[in-house]
Amino acid sequence: MPRLVLLAMALTAVAMAGGNSLWANSVDLGLHYALVVRITDLGHAPTTVDPSLGLMNGYPPASHTLAALLGKGLGSPFAGMHLTAVLSLAALYASLGFVLGSAPRQHLAVLWLAVPATLVLNRLIVHLELFGTEIIGNFFFAQLVAQAAAMAVLATALAAEQAGHSHTLRYALLGFSVPILAQIHPLPALEILVVLSLLIIMDYLRASRSFRRALLMPGLLIVCASVLITTLSPAFAAIRRNAENDGALPLIYTPNVTGMVILSGVVMLLSIILLAFWFRSSTSGVEPQNLVHKYWALLGLAIAALCLFQAIMLMLGLGSPYAVKKYALGLNTVLLLDVPVLLVASRVIRPLARRAGWPDRAASLAWSSFPAWFLVVAVFTLLPPVSARIASVDEIRPLERFAMAHRDPHPGINAGKYDYAVGLYPPARVIDFMISIGALQAPQARNVEDFLWGRPLSNPRRIGRLFSRVGSLPWDVPGCRNLVLPEGFEILDGSCVLKIVQGPSE
């Protein structure tokens, strides 16, 4: 119980620290927000093609549905989406904390010091992009939510093995979580699928000959069923199509596919070393205490194998460099935390840990507090300072309320014209983009992209109203105002504004 209480306190601290700060400044923010708003409006994911959704048509909707439910309670789809992202970040590192905290209690003294030291070193000097970077700069919302759920499944499988539950139960837990995870995002779902496959192989190699058949058959049936259910899902097909798009994902040490292949090879080698430690401990009768080595190695091997497979597909003309680089966050996290995990496994540190001899109460406290301690250190060494945020949730909510209160319920029907947000939040045009395609349902083409990138409008005849702010240049033309609110927001006649800003259209 103290473990859960401390973890709840840590989750609260993370939610309070990150709950009001937005660090994303990419179009992904608008894309995911648009789907959350549609689900909020309809009560379910759209069943027909929506021009304002673009690539999000057919996208796995589970994380967006959760965000929409939270948004209804908070009175803001954006706040619901942002809170879902922050809580997912916390859940991800809490789950990893349970995995790492499964190490023998006499070794937790080492982890208590080595893990935060490694994370702080990364923040100050190394700067590897870790899990959670999904919502810093970029906004890989669904991927982060799915990654958090996948790590929770991994931690549960480890706990089930520690508790002595059957192989079939653990395989079923992992296998049937895969199609559920695929309804959020398939990348973490594939990670768990490969972890399951490798787990079956490891257990098969270690089992006695008389038991191997009984172990292998249910494992293979569960893997086959998991693959079949997952690949037949329309959501999986939609994400696979999206993988062909080459987006932006800047990485410091692995900016290209070659770097990603090298990184995968390094992580794979370290994971094999960890598995060797586990095999040695399993023959000495202390296997349940060292399952952290087994599961951490399987996670590293799974992510590295998938990255290499994606790189091979790219060589064959399938996928994109972007799809390869998306595995960098997982590989970097495993690589960084391999340092303390290998430290605990090494022959050098184990005698030192034994000689340190923590008292029973201190060892129990270290065990109880480790997941919460790890969560707090990980998140607070990952998130940028408040001064570096793009905007606060409190700044965006009034913009959202303004747009939703005055939006056209059926945009585009009247004369094929749409409403757009311009100059609502001058520090970041991506917020205007988000409001335009989300709240105002402007199509993801031509004009909305022109506003985003500051280009001349491709199709000015499709401009209806402009949602802006008093004093916003060059859009605030007093003679074109249709509505001005006390909060400083305004609605302008788009044609009137464009005649003055861009001149008469031909």
Short mmCIF file of C-alpha atoms in Angstrom, two decimals:
data_model
loop_
_atom_site.label_atom_id
_atom_site.label_comp_id
_atom_site.label_asym_id
_atom_site.label_seq_id
_atom_site.Cartn_x
_atom_site.Cartn_y
_atom_site.Cartn_z
CA MET A 1 0.00 0.00 0.00
CA PRO A 2 2.77 2.56 0.76
CA ARG A 3 4.10 1.92 -2.74
CA LEU A 4 0.79 2.90 -4.31
CA VAL A 5 0.36 5.92 -2.03
CA LEU A 6 3.83 7.23 -2.90
CA LEU A 7 3.15 6.58 -6.58
CA ALA A 8 -0.15 8.50 -6.40
CA MET A 9 1.68 11.43 -4.84
CA ALA A 10 4.29 11.31 -7.60
CA LEU A 11 1.60 11.21 -10.30
CA THR A 12 -0.07 14.24 -8.73
CA ALA A 13 3.23 16.12 -8.70
CA VAL A 14 3.83 15.36 -12.39
CA ALA A 15 0.29 16.37 -13.37
CA MET A 16 0.66 19.66 -11.53
CA ALA A 17 4.09 20.34 -13.03
CA GLY A 18 3.20 19.57 -16.64
CA GLY A 19 -0.54 20.07 -16.69
CA ASN A 20 -0.47 23.70 -17.82
CA SER A 21 2.47 23.74 -20.22
CA LEU A 22 2.52 22.92 -23.92
CA TRP A 23 5.92 22.20 -25.45
CA ALA A 24 4.77 21.00 -28.89
CA ASN A 25 4.97 23.24 -31.94
CA SER A 26 4.21 20.87 -34.80
CA VAL A 27 1.28 20.20 -37.08
CA ASP A 28 0.73 16.91 -35.24
CA LEU A 29 -0.77 18.97 -32.43
CA GLY A 30 -3.53 20.19 -34.74
CA LEU A 31 -4.04 16.79 -36.37
CA HIS A 32 -4.65 14.97 -33.10
CA TYR A 33 -6.72 17.82 -31.71
CA ALA A 34 -9.02 17.75 -34.74
CA LEU A 35 -9.83 14.09 -34.16
CA VAL A 36 -10.47 14.70 -30.44
CA VAL A 37 -12.92 17.49 -31.31
CA ARG A 38 -14.73 15.31 -33.88
CA ILE A 39 -15.17 12.53 -31.33
CA THR A 40 -16.36 15.11 -28.79
CA ASP A 41 -18.94 16.42 -31.26
CA LEU A 42 -20.16 13.08 -32.62
CA GLY A 43 -19.71 10.85 -29.58
CA HIS A 44 -17.62 8.47 -31.69
CA ALA A 45 -14.95 8.48 -34.38
CA PRO A 46 -16.12 9.77 -37.80
CA THR A 47 -17.40 7.06 -40.12
CA THR A 48 -17.07 9.12 -43.31
CA VAL A 49 -14.12 10.99 -44.79
CA ASP A 50 -13.74 14.43 -43.21
CA PRO A 51 -11.64 16.95 -45.20
CA SER A 52 -10.54 18.65 -41.98
CA LEU A 53 -8.99 15.43 -40.66
CA GLY A 54 -6.70 14.60 -43.58
CA LEU A 55 -4.34 11.80 -42.52
CA MET A 56 -6.40 11.29 -39.36
CA ASN A 57 -9.29 9.74 -41.31
CA GLY A 58 -9.34 6.12 -40.19
CA TYR A 59 -6.67 6.72 -37.53
CA PRO A 60 -6.85 4.48 -34.41
CA PRO A 61 -9.21 6.49 -32.18
CA ALA A 62 -8.79 4.96 -28.69
CA SER A 63 -6.46 7.60 -27.22
CA HIS A 64 -8.52 10.40 -28.76
CA THR A 65 -11.71 8.92 -27.31
CA LEU A 66 -10.12 8.95 -23.85
CA ALA A 67 -9.03 12.57 -24.40
CA ALA A 68 -12.56 13.51 -25.49
CA LEU A 69 -14.04 11.95 -22.34
CA LEU A 70 -11.58 13.83 -20.12
CA GLY A 71 -12.24 16.97 -22.18
CA LYS A 72 -15.95 16.81 -21.47
CA GLY A 73 -15.24 16.76 -17.78
CA LEU A 74 -12.79 19.65 -18.07
CA GLY A 75 -14.97 21.62 -20.49
CA SER A 76 -12.21 21.66 -23.13
CA PRO A 77 -11.18 19.04 -25.71
CA PHE A 78 -7.71 20.56 -25.77
CA ALA A 79 -7.33 20.34 -21.99
CA GLY A 80 -8.53 16.73 -22.14
CA MET A 81 -5.97 15.86 -24.80
CA HIS A 82 -3.14 17.60 -22.97
CA LEU A 83 -3.99 15.97 -19.63
CA THR A 84 -4.15 12.56 -21.32
CA ALA A 85 -0.66 13.15 -22.71
CA VAL A 86 0.79 14.24 -19.35
CA LEU A 87 -0.81 11.35 -17.46
CA SER A 88 0.44 8.92 -20.12
CA LEU A 89 3.96 10.25 -19.66
CA ALA A 90 3.65 9.68 -15.92
CA ALA A 91 2.15 6.19 -16.38
CA LEU A 92 4.94 5.24 -18.77
CA TYR A 93 7.71 6.04 -16.31
CA ALA A 94 5.77 4.60 -13.39
CA SER A 95 5.57 1.30 -15.30
CA LEU A 96 9.29 1.40 -16.10
CA GLY A 97 9.85 2.11 -12.41
CA PHE A 98 8.04 -1.10 -11.50
CA VAL A 99 10.14 -3.04 -14.05
CA LEU A 100 13.45 -1.67 -12.76
CA GLY A 101 12.24 -1.85 -9.16
CA SER A 102 11.76 -5.61 -9.50
CA ALA A 103 15.51 -6.02 -8.97
CA PRO A 104 16.60 -7.77 -5.76
CA ARG A 105 16.09 -5.51 -2.77
CA GLN A 106 19.75 -5.58 -1.83
CA HIS A 107 20.54 -4.07 -5.22
CA LEU A 108 18.02 -1.24 -5.01
CA ALA A 109 20.53 0.89 -3.13
CA VAL A 110 22.59 0.93 -6.32
CA LEU A 111 19.57 1.65 -8.51
CA TRP A 112 18.38 4.40 -6.17
CA LEU A 113 21.62 6.27 -6.87
CA ALA A 114 22.58 5.08 -10.35
CA VAL A 115 19.25 5.67 -12.10
CA PRO A 116 18.79 9.36 -11.15
CA ALA A 117 22.50 10.01 -11.74
CA THR A 118 22.13 8.58 -15.26
CA LEU A 119 19.01 10.63 -15.99
CA VAL A 120 20.54 13.86 -14.65
CA LEU A 121 23.68 13.23 -16.70
CA ASN A 122 21.53 12.82 -19.77
CA ARG A 123 19.69 16.08 -19.05
CA LEU A 124 22.86 18.10 -18.50
CA ILE A 125 25.37 16.58 -20.93
CA VAL A 126 24.24 13.70 -23.16
CA HIS A 127 20.78 14.87 -24.33
CA LEU A 128 19.48 11.56 -25.70
CA GLU A 129 15.86 11.77 -26.83
CA LEU A 130 13.92 9.50 -24.45
CA PHE A 131 10.36 8.26 -24.04
CA GLY A 132 8.25 11.35 -23.46
CA THR A 133 9.99 13.36 -26.15
CA GLU A 134 6.91 12.45 -28.19
CA ILE A 135 5.19 15.59 -26.85
CA ILE A 136 8.20 17.91 -26.79
CA GLY A 137 8.62 19.72 -30.10
CA ASN A 138 6.54 17.13 -31.91
CA PHE A 139 3.20 15.86 -30.65
CA PHE A 140 3.09 12.09 -31.16
CA PHE A 141 0.07 11.91 -28.91
CA ALA A 142 -1.28 8.46 -29.74
CA GLN A 143 2.19 6.91 -29.77
CA LEU A 144 2.89 8.18 -26.24
CA VAL A 145 -0.44 6.90 -24.89
CA ALA A 146 0.14 3.50 -26.50
CA GLN A 147 3.73 3.38 -25.24
CA ALA A 148 2.52 4.01 -21.70
CA ALA A 149 -0.04 1.21 -22.00
CA ALA A 150 2.57 -1.14 -23.50
CA MET A 151 4.99 -0.55 -20.61
CA ALA A 152 2.18 -1.18 -18.14
CA VAL A 153 1.52 -4.53 -19.86
CA LEU A 154 5.24 -5.37 -19.72
CA ALA A 155 5.40 -4.56 -16.00
CA THR A 156 2.29 -6.69 -15.37
CA ALA A 157 3.78 -9.65 -17.25
CA LEU A 158 6.97 -9.39 -15.17
CA ALA A 159 4.95 -9.27 -11.94
CA ALA A 160 2.93 -12.30 -13.08
CA GLU A 161 6.11 -14.30 -13.64
CA GLN A 162 7.52 -13.22 -10.27
CA ALA A 163 4.30 -14.41 -8.66
CA GLY A 164 4.67 -17.80 -10.33
CA HIS A 165 1.69 -17.62 -12.69
CA SER A 166 1.58 -20.02 -15.65
CA HIS A 167 3.26 -19.44 -18.98
CA THR A 168 -0.09 -19.54 -20.78
CA LEU A 169 -1.53 -16.79 -18.60
CA ARG A 170 1.45 -14.53 -19.22
CA TYR A 171 1.43 -15.23 -22.96
CA ALA A 172 -2.31 -14.48 -23.11
CA LEU A 173 -1.80 -11.22 -21.22
CA LEU A 174 0.85 -10.06 -23.68
CA GLY A 175 -0.74 -11.52 -26.81
CA PHE A 176 -4.25 -10.20 -26.40
CA SER A 177 -3.02 -6.76 -25.35
CA VAL A 178 -1.50 -6.35 -28.82
CA PRO A 179 -4.74 -5.78 -30.81
CA ILE A 180 -5.97 -3.46 -28.04
CA LEU A 181 -2.74 -1.44 -28.19
CA ALA A 182 -3.03 -1.33 -31.99
CA GLN A 183 -6.27 0.63 -31.54
CA ILE A 184 -4.13 3.34 -29.94
CA HIS A 185 -0.94 3.11 -32.03
CA PRO A 186 0.61 0.04 -33.68
CA LEU A 187 4.29 0.80 -32.95
CA PRO A 188 4.13 -0.06 -29.22
CA ALA A 189 1.74 -2.90 -30.08
CA LEU A 190 4.40 -4.42 -32.33
CA GLU A 191 6.97 -4.03 -29.54
CA ILE A 192 4.84 -6.15 -27.21
CA LEU A 193 4.22 -8.70 -29.98
CA VAL A 194 7.96 -9.15 -30.51
CA VAL A 195 8.56 -9.26 -26.73
CA LEU A 196 6.00 -12.09 -26.55
CA SER A 197 7.66 -13.98 -29.40
CA LEU A 198 11.10 -13.66 -27.81
CA LEU A 199 9.71 -14.61 -24.40
CA ILE A 200 8.32 -17.85 -25.82
CA ILE A 201 11.71 -18.62 -27.39
CA MET A 202 13.56 -17.91 -24.13
CA ASP A 203 11.18 -20.04 -22.09
CA TYR A 204 11.37 -22.83 -24.67
CA LEU A 205 15.18 -22.91 -24.56
CA ARG A 206 15.19 -23.04 -20.79
CA ALA A 207 12.40 -25.61 -20.37
CA SER A 208 12.97 -29.35 -20.04
CA ARG A 209 12.38 -31.42 -23.17
CA SER A 210 9.27 -33.03 -21.73
CA PHE A 211 7.69 -29.64 -21.08
CA ARG A 212 8.67 -27.84 -24.30
CA ARG A 213 5.73 -29.03 -26.39
CA ALA A 214 3.17 -28.08 -23.74
CA LEU A 215 4.77 -24.65 -23.51
CA LEU A 216 5.20 -24.02 -27.23
CA MET A 217 1.74 -24.90 -28.55
CA PRO A 218 -0.33 -22.37 -26.55
CA GLY A 219 2.35 -19.75 -27.16
CA LEU A 220 2.20 -20.20 -30.93
CA LEU A 221 -1.61 -20.19 -30.96
CA ILE A 222 -1.70 -16.94 -28.97
CA VAL A 223 0.89 -15.27 -31.24
CA CYS A 224 -0.98 -16.32 -34.39
CA ALA A 225 -4.32 -15.12 -33.03
CA SER A 226 -2.77 -11.84 -31.93
CA VAL A 227 -1.20 -11.22 -35.35
CA LEU A 228 -4.41 -12.11 -37.19
CA ILE A 229 -6.68 -9.88 -35.09
CA THR A 230 -4.22 -6.98 -35.22
CA THR A 231 -3.48 -7.00 -38.95
CA LEU A 232 -7.15 -7.31 -39.90
CA SER A 233 -7.96 -4.09 -38.05
CA PRO A 234 -8.76 -1.08 -40.30
CA ALA A 235 -6.87 1.12 -37.84
CA PHE A 236 -3.69 -0.90 -38.42
CA ALA A 237 -4.04 -0.48 -42.18
CA ALA A 238 -4.50 3.29 -41.81
CA ILE A 239 -1.33 3.65 -39.73
CA ARG A 240 0.61 1.51 -42.18
CA ARG A 241 -0.40 3.89 -44.98
CA ASN A 242 0.65 6.87 -42.88
CA ALA A 243 4.09 5.30 -42.41
CA GLU A 244 4.81 6.17 -46.04
CA ASN A 245 4.82 9.88 -45.14
CA ASP A 246 8.25 11.23 -44.29
CA GLY A 247 7.77 13.66 -41.41
CA ALA A 248 10.24 15.67 -39.35
CA LEU A 249 11.95 14.08 -36.35
CA PRO A 250 15.29 15.75 -35.57
CA LEU A 251 17.68 13.53 -33.61
CA ILE A 252 21.07 14.60 -32.26
CA TYR A 253 23.10 11.39 -32.60
CA THR A 254 21.11 9.38 -35.14
CA PRO A 255 19.81 11.90 -37.70
CA ASN A 256 19.67 9.32 -40.50
CA VAL A 257 18.85 5.67 -41.09
CA THR A 258 22.52 4.61 -40.89
CA GLY A 259 22.75 6.04 -37.38
CA MET A 260 19.56 4.25 -36.40
CA VAL A 261 20.94 0.91 -37.65
CA ILE A 262 24.11 1.40 -35.58
CA LEU A 263 22.06 2.35 -32.50
CA SER A 264 19.91 -0.76 -32.96
CA GLY A 265 23.01 -2.94 -33.16
CA VAL A 266 24.43 -1.48 -29.93
CA VAL A 267 21.15 -1.93 -28.03
CA MET A 268 20.83 -5.48 -29.38
CA LEU A 269 24.34 -6.37 -28.20
CA LEU A 270 23.76 -4.98 -24.69
CA SER A 271 20.44 -6.81 -24.50
CA ILE A 272 22.12 -10.10 -25.38
CA ILE A 273 24.64 -9.48 -22.58
CA LEU A 274 21.76 -8.91 -20.16
CA LEU A 275 20.10 -12.12 -21.31
CA ALA A 276 23.36 -13.93 -20.61
CA PHE A 277 23.22 -12.61 -17.03
CA TRP A 278 19.66 -13.82 -16.73
CA PHE A 279 20.46 -17.31 -18.09
CA ARG A 280 23.28 -17.59 -15.57
CA SER A 281 21.05 -16.53 -12.68
CA SER A 282 18.28 -18.89 -13.82
CA THR A 283 20.64 -21.87 -13.50
CA SER A 284 21.68 -20.76 -10.01
CA GLY A 285 18.14 -20.71 -8.65
CA VAL A 286 17.70 -16.94 -8.22
CA GLU A 287 15.84 -16.30 -11.48
CA PRO A 288 12.67 -14.71 -9.97
CA GLN A 289 14.84 -12.04 -8.35
CA ASN A 290 16.56 -11.13 -11.61
CA LEU A 291 13.63 -10.95 -14.00
CA VAL A 292 14.46 -7.29 -14.57
CA HIS A 293 17.42 -8.50 -16.67
CA LYS A 294 15.18 -10.77 -18.73
CA TYR A 295 12.38 -8.29 -19.43
CA TRP A 296 14.62 -5.28 -19.95
CA ALA A 297 16.68 -7.29 -22.44
CA LEU A 298 13.57 -8.49 -24.26
CA LEU A 299 12.31 -4.90 -24.55
CA GLY A 300 15.63 -3.75 -26.01
CA LEU A 301 15.79 -6.66 -28.43
CA ALA A 302 12.21 -6.10 -29.57
CA ILE A 303 12.65 -2.39 -30.32
CA ALA A 304 16.02 -2.94 -32.02
CA ALA A 305 14.66 -5.79 -34.16
CA LEU A 306 11.67 -3.72 -35.29
CA CYS A 307 13.90 -0.76 -36.16
CA LEU A 308 16.19 -2.98 -38.24
CA PHE A 309 13.17 -4.55 -39.96
CA GLN A 310 11.82 -1.09 -40.78
CA ALA A 311 15.22 -0.12 -42.20
CA ILE A 312 15.20 -3.23 -44.41
CA MET A 313 11.71 -2.36 -45.62
CA LEU A 314 12.95 1.10 -46.50
CA MET A 315 15.75 -0.43 -48.57
CA LEU A 316 13.04 -2.34 -50.45
CA GLY A 317 11.17 0.89 -51.15
CA LEU A 318 8.56 0.57 -48.38
CA GLY A 319 8.01 2.99 -45.51
CA SER A 320 10.06 6.14 -44.87
CA PRO A 321 13.12 7.32 -42.89
CA TYR A 322 10.64 8.91 -40.49
CA ALA A 323 9.17 5.49 -39.68
CA VAL A 324 12.66 4.19 -38.88
CA LYS A 325 13.56 7.15 -36.69
CA LYS A 326 10.40 6.80 -34.59
CA TYR A 327 12.10 3.89 -32.80
CA ALA A 328 14.87 6.20 -31.58
CA LEU A 329 13.01 7.21 -28.42
CA GLY A 330 12.64 3.63 -27.23
CA LEU A 331 16.17 2.66 -28.24
CA ASN A 332 17.67 5.68 -26.49
CA THR A 333 15.71 5.00 -23.31
CA VAL A 334 16.80 1.37 -23.21
CA LEU A 335 20.40 2.31 -24.01
CA LEU A 336 20.59 4.94 -21.29
CA LEU A 337 19.05 2.76 -18.59
CA ASP A 338 21.15 -0.23 -19.67
CA VAL A 339 23.93 1.47 -17.68
CA PRO A 340 22.37 1.06 -14.19
CA VAL A 341 20.76 -2.29 -15.11
CA LEU A 342 24.10 -3.73 -16.24
CA LEU A 343 25.72 -2.20 -13.18
CA VAL A 344 23.39 -4.16 -10.93
CA ALA A 345 23.99 -7.34 -12.94
CA SER A 346 27.77 -7.07 -12.90
CA ARG A 347 30.01 -9.08 -10.61
CA VAL A 348 31.73 -5.90 -9.48
CA ILE A 349 28.72 -4.18 -7.96
CA ARG A 350 26.93 -7.16 -6.42
CA PRO A 351 29.54 -7.82 -3.72
CA LEU A 352 29.56 -4.09 -2.92
CA ALA A 353 25.79 -4.08 -2.56
CA ARG A 354 25.92 -7.08 -0.25
CA ARG A 355 28.64 -5.53 1.90
CA ALA A 356 26.65 -2.28 2.13
CA GLY A 357 23.98 -4.36 3.86
CA TRP A 358 20.94 -2.11 4.07
CA PRO A 359 18.87 -2.66 7.22
CA ASP A 360 15.57 -4.42 6.55
CA ARG A 361 13.49 -1.28 7.09
CA ALA A 362 15.71 0.78 4.76
CA ALA A 363 15.58 -1.93 2.08
CA SER A 364 11.80 -2.09 2.40
CA LEU A 365 11.56 1.70 2.09
CA ALA A 366 13.78 1.66 -1.00
CA TRP A 367 11.57 -1.00 -2.58
CA SER A 368 8.35 0.86 -1.74
CA SER A 369 9.52 4.24 -2.96
CA PHE A 370 11.54 3.28 -6.05
CA PRO A 371 8.75 3.53 -8.72
CA ALA A 372 7.65 6.93 -7.38
CA TRP A 373 11.25 8.13 -7.06
CA PHE A 374 12.08 6.98 -10.58
CA LEU A 375 8.92 8.60 -11.99
CA VAL A 376 9.64 11.99 -10.44
CA VAL A 377 13.32 12.04 -11.41
CA ALA A 378 12.62 10.79 -14.96
CA VAL A 379 9.85 13.27 -15.75
CA PHE A 380 11.48 16.28 -14.13
CA THR A 381 14.77 15.63 -15.95
CA LEU A 382 12.86 15.20 -19.22
CA LEU A 383 10.41 18.10 -19.33
CA PRO A 384 11.73 21.51 -20.42
CA PRO A 385 11.41 24.45 -18.02
CA VAL A 386 8.17 26.43 -17.94
CA SER A 387 9.97 29.34 -19.62
CA ALA A 388 10.52 27.18 -22.71
CA ARG A 389 6.87 26.26 -23.26
CA ILE A 390 5.05 27.23 -26.47
CA ALA A 391 1.88 28.18 -24.62
CA SER A 392 -0.07 27.40 -21.49
CA VAL A 393 -3.33 25.49 -21.40
CA ASP A 394 -4.90 28.48 -19.67
CA GLU A 395 -3.99 30.66 -22.68
CA ILE A 396 -5.43 28.23 -25.22
CA ARG A 397 -8.73 27.41 -23.53
CA PRO A 398 -10.28 30.89 -24.10
CA LEU A 399 -9.35 30.69 -27.81
CA GLU A 400 -11.01 27.30 -28.03
CA ARG A 401 -14.17 28.50 -26.24
CA PHE A 402 -14.41 31.52 -28.54
CA ALA A 403 -14.10 29.43 -31.69
CA MET A 404 -16.53 26.75 -30.55
CA ALA A 405 -19.12 29.25 -29.35
CA HIS A 406 -19.29 31.02 -32.73
CA ARG A 407 -18.38 28.27 -35.21
CA ASP A 408 -20.61 27.29 -38.10
CA PRO A 409 -22.25 23.92 -37.33
CA HIS A 410 -22.12 23.01 -41.04
CA PRO A 411 -19.01 24.67 -42.48
CA GLY A 412 -18.57 24.76 -46.24
CA ILE A 413 -22.20 24.13 -47.09
CA ASN A 414 -22.96 27.79 -47.72
CA ALA A 415 -21.18 28.80 -50.93
CA GLY A 416 -18.32 26.40 -50.16
CA LYS A 417 -16.65 28.82 -47.77
CA TYR A 418 -14.84 27.97 -44.55
CA ASP A 419 -13.81 29.85 -41.43
CA TYR A 420 -10.17 30.16 -40.33
CA ALA A 421 -8.30 31.23 -37.20
CA VAL A 422 -5.58 33.82 -37.88
CA GLY A 423 -3.64 35.87 -35.36
CA LEU A 424 -5.43 34.31 -32.37
CA TYR A 425 -2.11 33.32 -30.83
CA PRO A 426 0.71 35.24 -32.60
CA PRO A 427 3.62 33.50 -30.78
CA ALA A 428 2.75 30.17 -32.48
CA ARG A 429 0.83 29.88 -35.76
CA VAL A 430 0.35 26.17 -35.09
CA ILE A 431 -2.30 27.15 -32.50
CA ASP A 432 -4.25 28.95 -35.25
CA PHE A 433 -3.83 25.85 -37.43
CA MET A 434 -5.12 23.67 -34.58
CA ILE A 435 -8.21 25.86 -34.04
CA SER A 436 -8.86 26.11 -37.80
CA ILE A 437 -8.96 22.38 -38.55
CA GLY A 438 -10.21 21.35 -35.10
CA ALA A 439 -12.85 23.72 -33.80
CA LEU A 440 -13.69 25.42 -37.14
CA GLN A 441 -13.34 22.29 -39.33
CA ALA A 442 -11.41 23.97 -42.15
CA PRO A 443 -10.12 21.47 -44.76
CA GLN A 444 -6.51 20.36 -44.45
CA ALA A 445 -5.46 21.80 -47.78
CA ARG A 446 -4.47 24.98 -49.52
CA ASN A 447 -5.61 27.94 -47.42
CA VAL A 448 -5.08 26.46 -43.96
CA GLU A 449 -1.51 25.49 -44.85
CA ASP A 450 -0.93 28.89 -46.42
CA PHE A 451 -1.97 30.62 -43.20
CA LEU A 452 0.28 28.27 -41.24
CA TRP A 453 3.40 28.91 -43.32
CA GLY A 454 2.70 32.59 -44.03
CA ARG A 455 2.22 32.13 -47.80
CA PRO A 456 -0.18 33.92 -50.17
CA LEU A 457 -3.54 32.19 -50.16
CA SER A 458 -4.03 29.54 -52.83
CA ASN A 459 -7.81 29.80 -52.93
CA PRO A 460 -9.07 33.08 -51.43
CA ARG A 461 -12.58 32.47 -52.77
CA ARG A 462 -13.01 29.72 -50.15
CA ILE A 463 -12.44 32.14 -47.24
CA GLY A 464 -15.55 32.83 -45.17
CA ARG A 465 -14.96 34.39 -41.75
CA LEU A 466 -11.70 35.01 -39.95
CA PHE A 467 -11.49 34.39 -36.21
CA SER A 468 -8.85 36.74 -34.85
CA ARG A 469 -7.83 39.05 -32.03
CA VAL A 470 -8.20 42.84 -31.87
CA GLY A 471 -4.93 44.43 -32.88
CA SER A 472 -3.62 41.38 -34.73
CA LEU A 473 -1.65 42.50 -37.78
CA PRO A 474 -2.39 42.51 -40.64
CA TRP A 475 -5.78 40.85 -40.13
CA ASP A 476 -7.52 43.30 -37.83
CA VAL A 477 -9.26 45.67 -40.27
CA PRO A 478 -11.82 47.70 -38.25
CA GLY A 479 -14.12 48.18 -41.25
CA CYS A 480 -14.40 44.40 -41.74
CA ARG A 481 -15.42 43.48 -38.19
CA ASN A 482 -18.60 41.46 -37.76
CA LEU A 483 -18.26 40.86 -34.04
CA VAL A 484 -15.97 42.12 -31.27
CA LEU A 485 -16.01 40.53 -27.81
CA PRO A 486 -14.96 42.15 -24.52
CA GLU A 487 -12.18 39.55 -24.21
CA GLY A 488 -10.52 41.06 -27.28
CA PHE A 489 -11.56 38.39 -29.77
CA GLU A 490 -13.21 39.29 -33.07
CA ILE A 491 -14.81 37.78 -36.14
CA LEU A 492 -14.02 39.44 -39.48
CA ASP A 493 -15.47 39.23 -42.96
CA GLY A 494 -12.77 37.28 -44.77
CA SER A 495 -13.41 38.70 -48.24
CA CYS A 496 -13.32 42.23 -46.89
CA VAL A 497 -10.02 41.64 -45.08
CA LEU A 498 -8.36 39.97 -48.06
CA LYS A 499 -9.24 42.85 -50.40
CA ILE A 500 -7.24 45.15 -48.14
CA VAL A 501 -4.45 42.77 -47.11
CA GLN A 502 -3.82 41.05 -50.44
CA GLY A 503 -5.64 43.28 -52.90
CA PRO A 504 -8.58 42.41 -55.19
CA SER A 505 -8.59 38.82 -56.44
CA GLU A 506 -8.48 38.30 -60.16
#
